[in-house]
Coordinates of C-alpha atoms in Angstrom, one line a residue:
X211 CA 73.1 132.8 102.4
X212 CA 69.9 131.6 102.6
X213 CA 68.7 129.8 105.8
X214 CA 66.7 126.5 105.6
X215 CA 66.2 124.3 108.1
X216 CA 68.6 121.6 107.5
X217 CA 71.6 124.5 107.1
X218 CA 70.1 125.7 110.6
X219 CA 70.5 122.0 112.3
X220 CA 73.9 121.4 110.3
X221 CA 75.5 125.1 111.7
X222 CA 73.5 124.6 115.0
X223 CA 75.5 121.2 115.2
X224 CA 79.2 122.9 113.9
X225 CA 78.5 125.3 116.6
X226 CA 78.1 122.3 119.4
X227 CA 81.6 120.5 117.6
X228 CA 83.4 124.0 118.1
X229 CA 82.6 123.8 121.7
X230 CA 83.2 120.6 123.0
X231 CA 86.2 119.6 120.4
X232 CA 87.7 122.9 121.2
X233 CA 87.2 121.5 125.4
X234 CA 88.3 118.1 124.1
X235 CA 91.4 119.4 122.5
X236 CA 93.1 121.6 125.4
X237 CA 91.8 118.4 127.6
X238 CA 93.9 116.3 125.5
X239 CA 96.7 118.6 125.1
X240 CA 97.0 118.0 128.7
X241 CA 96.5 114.6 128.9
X242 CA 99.2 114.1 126.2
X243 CA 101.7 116.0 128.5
X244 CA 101.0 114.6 131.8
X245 CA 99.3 111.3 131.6
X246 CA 101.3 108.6 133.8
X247 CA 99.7 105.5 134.2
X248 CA 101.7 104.3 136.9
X249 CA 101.6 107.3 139.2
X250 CA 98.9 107.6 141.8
X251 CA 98.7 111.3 142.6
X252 CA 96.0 113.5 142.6
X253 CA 96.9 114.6 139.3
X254 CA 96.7 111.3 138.0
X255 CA 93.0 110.7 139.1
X256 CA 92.3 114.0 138.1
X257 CA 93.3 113.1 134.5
X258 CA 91.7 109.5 134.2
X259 CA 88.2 111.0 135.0
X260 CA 89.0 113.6 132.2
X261 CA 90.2 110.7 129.7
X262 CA 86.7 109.5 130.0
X263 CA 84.9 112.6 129.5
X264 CA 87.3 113.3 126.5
X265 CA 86.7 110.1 124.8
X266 CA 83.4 110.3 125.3
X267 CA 83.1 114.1 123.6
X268 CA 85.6 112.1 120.7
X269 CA 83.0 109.6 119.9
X270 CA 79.9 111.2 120.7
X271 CA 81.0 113.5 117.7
X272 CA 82.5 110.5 115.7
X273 CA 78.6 109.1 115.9
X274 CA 77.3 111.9 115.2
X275 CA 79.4 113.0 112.0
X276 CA 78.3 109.4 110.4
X277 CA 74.6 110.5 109.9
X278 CA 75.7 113.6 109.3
X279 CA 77.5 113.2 105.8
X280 CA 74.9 111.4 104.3
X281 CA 72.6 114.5 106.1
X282 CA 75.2 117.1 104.5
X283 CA 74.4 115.5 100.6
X284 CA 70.8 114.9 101.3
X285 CA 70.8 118.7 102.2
X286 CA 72.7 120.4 99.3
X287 CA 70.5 118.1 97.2
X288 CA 67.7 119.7 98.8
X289 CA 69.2 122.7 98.1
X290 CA 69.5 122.4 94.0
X291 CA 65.9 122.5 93.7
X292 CA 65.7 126.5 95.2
X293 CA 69.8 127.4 92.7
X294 CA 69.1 127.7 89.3
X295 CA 70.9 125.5 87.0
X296 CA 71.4 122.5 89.5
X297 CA 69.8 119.1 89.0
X298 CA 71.7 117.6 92.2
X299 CA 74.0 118.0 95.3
X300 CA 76.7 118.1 92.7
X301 CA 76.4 121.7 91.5
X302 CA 75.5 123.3 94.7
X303 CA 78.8 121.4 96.2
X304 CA 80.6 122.9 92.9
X305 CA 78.6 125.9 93.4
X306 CA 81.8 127.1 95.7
X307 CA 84.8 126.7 95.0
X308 CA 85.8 124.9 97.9
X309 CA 82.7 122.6 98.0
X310 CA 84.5 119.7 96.9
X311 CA 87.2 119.9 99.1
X312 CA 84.5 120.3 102.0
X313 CA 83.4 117.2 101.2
X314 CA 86.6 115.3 100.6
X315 CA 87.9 116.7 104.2
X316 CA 83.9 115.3 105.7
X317 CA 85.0 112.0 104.1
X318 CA 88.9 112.4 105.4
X319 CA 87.5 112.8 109.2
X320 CA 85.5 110.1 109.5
X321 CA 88.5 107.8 108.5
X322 CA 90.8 109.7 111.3
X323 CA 87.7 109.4 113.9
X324 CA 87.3 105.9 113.0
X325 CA 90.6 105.1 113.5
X326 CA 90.6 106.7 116.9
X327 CA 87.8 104.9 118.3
X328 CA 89.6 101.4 117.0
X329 CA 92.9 102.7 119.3
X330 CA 90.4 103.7 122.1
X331 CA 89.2 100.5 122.0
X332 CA 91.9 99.0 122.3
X333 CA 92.9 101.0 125.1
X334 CA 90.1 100.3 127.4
X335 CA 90.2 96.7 126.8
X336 CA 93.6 96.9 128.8
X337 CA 94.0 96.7 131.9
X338 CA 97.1 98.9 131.6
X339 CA 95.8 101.4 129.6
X340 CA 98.8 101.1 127.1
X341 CA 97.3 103.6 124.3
X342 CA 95.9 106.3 126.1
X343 CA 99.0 109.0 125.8
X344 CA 99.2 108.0 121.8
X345 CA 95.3 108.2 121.6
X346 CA 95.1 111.7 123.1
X347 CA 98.7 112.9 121.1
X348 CA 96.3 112.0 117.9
X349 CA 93.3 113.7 118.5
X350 CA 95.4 117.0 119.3
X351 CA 96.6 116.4 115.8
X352 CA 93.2 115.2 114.2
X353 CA 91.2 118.4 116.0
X354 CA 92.9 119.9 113.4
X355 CA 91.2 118.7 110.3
X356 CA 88.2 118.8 112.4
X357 CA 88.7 122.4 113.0
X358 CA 89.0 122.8 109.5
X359 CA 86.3 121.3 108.1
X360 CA 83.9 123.1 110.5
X361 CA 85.3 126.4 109.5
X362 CA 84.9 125.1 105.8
X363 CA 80.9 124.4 106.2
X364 CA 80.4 127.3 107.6
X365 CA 81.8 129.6 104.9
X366 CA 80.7 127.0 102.5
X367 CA 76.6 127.8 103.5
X368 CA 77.6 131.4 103.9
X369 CA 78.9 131.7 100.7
X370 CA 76.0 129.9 98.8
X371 CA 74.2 132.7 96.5
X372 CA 70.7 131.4 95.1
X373 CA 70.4 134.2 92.3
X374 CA 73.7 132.7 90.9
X375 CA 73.5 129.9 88.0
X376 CA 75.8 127.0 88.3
X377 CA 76.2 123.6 86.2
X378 CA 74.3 121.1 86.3
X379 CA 76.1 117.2 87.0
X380 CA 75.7 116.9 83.1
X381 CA 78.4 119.4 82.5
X382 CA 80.4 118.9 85.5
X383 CA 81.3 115.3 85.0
X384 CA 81.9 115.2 81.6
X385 CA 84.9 115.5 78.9
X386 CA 83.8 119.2 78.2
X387 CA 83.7 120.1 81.4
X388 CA 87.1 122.8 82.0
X389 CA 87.2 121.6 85.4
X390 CA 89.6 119.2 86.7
X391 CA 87.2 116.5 86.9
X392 CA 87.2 116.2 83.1
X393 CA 90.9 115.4 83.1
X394 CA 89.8 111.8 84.5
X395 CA 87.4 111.7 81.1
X396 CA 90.8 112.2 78.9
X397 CA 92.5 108.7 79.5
X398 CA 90.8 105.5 78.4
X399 CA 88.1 104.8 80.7
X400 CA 89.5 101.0 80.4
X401 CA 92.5 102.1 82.3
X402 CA 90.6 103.3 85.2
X403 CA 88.5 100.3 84.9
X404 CA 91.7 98.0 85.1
X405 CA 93.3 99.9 87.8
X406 CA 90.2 99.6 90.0
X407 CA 90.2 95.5 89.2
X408 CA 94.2 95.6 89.5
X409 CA 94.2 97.2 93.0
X410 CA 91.0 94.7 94.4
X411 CA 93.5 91.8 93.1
X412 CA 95.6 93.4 94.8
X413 CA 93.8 93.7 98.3
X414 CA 93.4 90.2 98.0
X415 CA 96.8 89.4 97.6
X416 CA 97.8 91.3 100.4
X417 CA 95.2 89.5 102.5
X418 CA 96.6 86.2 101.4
X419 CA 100.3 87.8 102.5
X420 CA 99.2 89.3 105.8
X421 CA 101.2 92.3 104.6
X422 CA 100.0 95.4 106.5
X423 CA 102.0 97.8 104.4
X424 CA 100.4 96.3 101.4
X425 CA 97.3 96.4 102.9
X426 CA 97.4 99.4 104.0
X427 CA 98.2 100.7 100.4
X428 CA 96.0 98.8 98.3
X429 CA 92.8 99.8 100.4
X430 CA 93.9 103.4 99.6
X431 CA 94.5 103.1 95.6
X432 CA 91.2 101.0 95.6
X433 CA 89.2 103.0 97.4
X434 CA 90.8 106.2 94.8
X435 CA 90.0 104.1 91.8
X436 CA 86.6 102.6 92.2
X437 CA 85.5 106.5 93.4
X438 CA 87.0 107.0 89.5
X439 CA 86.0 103.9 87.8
X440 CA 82.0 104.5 89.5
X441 CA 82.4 107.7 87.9
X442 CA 83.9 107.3 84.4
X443 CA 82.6 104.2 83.5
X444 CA 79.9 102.5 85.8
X445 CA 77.7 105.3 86.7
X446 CA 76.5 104.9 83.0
X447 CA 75.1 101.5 83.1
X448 CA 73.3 102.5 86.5
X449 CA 71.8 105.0 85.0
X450 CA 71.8 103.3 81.7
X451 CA 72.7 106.4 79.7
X452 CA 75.5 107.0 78.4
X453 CA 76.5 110.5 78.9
X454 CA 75.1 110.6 82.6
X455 CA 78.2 110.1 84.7
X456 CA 77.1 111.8 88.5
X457 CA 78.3 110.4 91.4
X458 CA 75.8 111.8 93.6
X459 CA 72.6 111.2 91.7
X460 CA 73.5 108.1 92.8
X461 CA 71.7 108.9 95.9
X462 CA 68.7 109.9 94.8
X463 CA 65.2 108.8 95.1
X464 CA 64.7 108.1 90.9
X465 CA 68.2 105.3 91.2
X466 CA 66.4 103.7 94.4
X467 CA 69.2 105.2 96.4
X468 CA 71.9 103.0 95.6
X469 CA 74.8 105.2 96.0
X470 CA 74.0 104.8 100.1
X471 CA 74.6 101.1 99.7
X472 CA 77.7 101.5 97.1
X473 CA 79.4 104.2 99.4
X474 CA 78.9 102.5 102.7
X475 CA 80.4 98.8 102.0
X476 CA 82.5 100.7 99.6
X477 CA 84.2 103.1 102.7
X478 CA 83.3 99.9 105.0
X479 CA 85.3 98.2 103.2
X480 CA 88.6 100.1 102.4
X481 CA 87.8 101.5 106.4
X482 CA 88.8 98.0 108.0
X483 CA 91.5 97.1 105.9
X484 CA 93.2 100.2 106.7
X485 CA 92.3 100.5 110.0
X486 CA 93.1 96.2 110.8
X487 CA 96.9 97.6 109.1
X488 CA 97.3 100.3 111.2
X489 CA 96.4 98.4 114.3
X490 CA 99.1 95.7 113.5
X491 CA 101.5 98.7 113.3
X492 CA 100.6 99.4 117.1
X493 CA 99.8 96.6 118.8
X494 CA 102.9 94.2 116.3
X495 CA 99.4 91.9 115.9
X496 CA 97.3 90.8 112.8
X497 CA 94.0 92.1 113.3
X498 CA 92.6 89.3 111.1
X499 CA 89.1 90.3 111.8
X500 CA 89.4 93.4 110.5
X501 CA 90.9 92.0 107.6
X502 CA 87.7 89.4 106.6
X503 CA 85.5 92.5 106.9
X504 CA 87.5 94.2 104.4
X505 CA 87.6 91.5 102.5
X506 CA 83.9 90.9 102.7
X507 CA 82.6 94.8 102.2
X508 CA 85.1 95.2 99.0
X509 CA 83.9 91.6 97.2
X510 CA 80.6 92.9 97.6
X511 CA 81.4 96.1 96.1
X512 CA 83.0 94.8 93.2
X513 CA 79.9 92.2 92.9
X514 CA 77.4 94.8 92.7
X515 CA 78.8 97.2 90.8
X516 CA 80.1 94.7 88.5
X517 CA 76.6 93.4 87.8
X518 CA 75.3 96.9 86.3
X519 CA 77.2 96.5 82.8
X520 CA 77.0 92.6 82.8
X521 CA 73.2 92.7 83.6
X522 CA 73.0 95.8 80.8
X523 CA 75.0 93.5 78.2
X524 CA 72.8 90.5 78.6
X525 CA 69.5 92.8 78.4
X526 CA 70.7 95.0 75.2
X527 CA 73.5 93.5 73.3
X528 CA 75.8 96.3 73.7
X529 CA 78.1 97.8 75.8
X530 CA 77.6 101.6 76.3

């Protein structure tokens, strides 16, 4: 392992999670079992100070952790300059074999925490409280993850080995790649392209509807596909080369750091309209609001990144 500053601030920070979501999970454990709103015992206002220190530990990490992806990438990027044979975060992330999966479980909390602090808002915008056993019942269950992905970063910078030579992004996202990302480089790139359109359509459909369930799935397939589509077919014309497919030089100083703007309306987006959907499952209410948002983060997705081919088509003739 070798020990740079930003691994020290990123396990220095795991190490302060541990703690206080390890506090905040046996805290909520209780809560879960004994909370009674309508009871006015000791116990009781022993508890409701303790739901306030627990949902403050809850989003004072949820705050935290938002930075701290983009901090994660920006550091294994960091990182490829000192492992030989990567040109980007992408092969120090592939550089273990569970760095992918690190970063898909990153991306997975941040969707659970959100969703928690939308129910704990809720919550305390009642006067009766009427969320707070559900609220606590589902961090219990999302410490887990959490958990999880702290045990994952840590052997994840442990198990990083400088002297060892990985693939570059070029080979990793590409049709001779024997990795499981090249089986998304086997079908028609058009089909990915389509689905990605097809499931937007279908978002807005769903909008139109004020179907939750529909909502609710769409966001998800679009938010799969257009991770695909950016990948197979229009991380080319951003980069305007044909065989560069990476979805994390995206971020990068030489692309004018486009991926942060892509990846944040893009996970704005599909966020709210899953998030509005489960809300109206709780609450039996259309969260309309988070609906527009959705609706407003995911047409500006598909504007901009819809405007890199059409833009390279009208410049150069072609199509690449």
């Amino acid at each position: 392992m070798s020990l740079t500053p930003e691994i020290i601030a990123l396990l220095t920070l795991d190490a302060i999670f541990l703690f206080f979501g390890v506090i905040a999970f046996f805290l909520s454990f209780r809560l879960a079992l004994y909370w009674n709103n309508d009871a006015s015992t000791p116990l009781q206002y022993r508890l409701t100070k303790q739901s306030y220190l627990v949902a403050t530990i809850i989003k004072y990490i949820f705050m935290l952790k938002l930075p701290l992806f983009a901090f994660f990438i920006y550091t294994c990027d960091k990182l490829s300059n000192i492992i030989a044979g990567a040109m980007c975060a992408s092969g120090v992330v592939n550089s273990v074999d569970f760095g992918l999966y690190l970063t898909l479980f990153k991306l997975f909390n941040l969707y659970l925490f959100g969703f928690w602090v939308v129910l704990h808002a809720l919550d305390i915008n009642s006067e009766t409280l009427p969320f707070t056993r559900l609220k606590f019942i589902l961090f219990v269950v999302f410490s887990l993850p959490l958990f999880v992905e702290i045990g994952l970063e840590i052997a994840f910078f442990m198990s990083l080995n400088i002297s060892k030579i990985v693939s570059c992004c070029g080979t990793l996202f590409s049709a001779s790649s024997s990795s499981y990302i090249s089986l998304l480089f086997a079908v028609d790139e058009l089909l990915w392209v389509g689905l990605f359109y097809g499931f937007f359509a279908m978002t807005l459909l769903a909008f139109w509807l004020k179907n939750s369930v529909l909502t609710l799935f769409c966001n998800a397939m679009f938010l799969i596909f257009a991770i695909i589509a950016l990948i197979v077919f229009f991380s080319s014309y951003i980069y305007e080369l044909p065989t560069h497919r990476c979805p994390f030089c995206l971020l990068q100083k030489d692309y004018y750091y486009v991926g942060y703007l892509l990846y944040t309306v893009l996970f704005l987006g599909t966020f709210y309209g899953m998030a509005g959907a489960v809300v109206s499952f709780i609450v039996k209410e259309k969260e309309r609001c988070f609906s527009k948002r959705s609706l407003c983060f995911n047409t500006l997705y598909v504007v901009i990144i819809s405007l890199y081919p059409i833009i390279y088509f009208i410049r150069n003739g072609v199509w690449l």
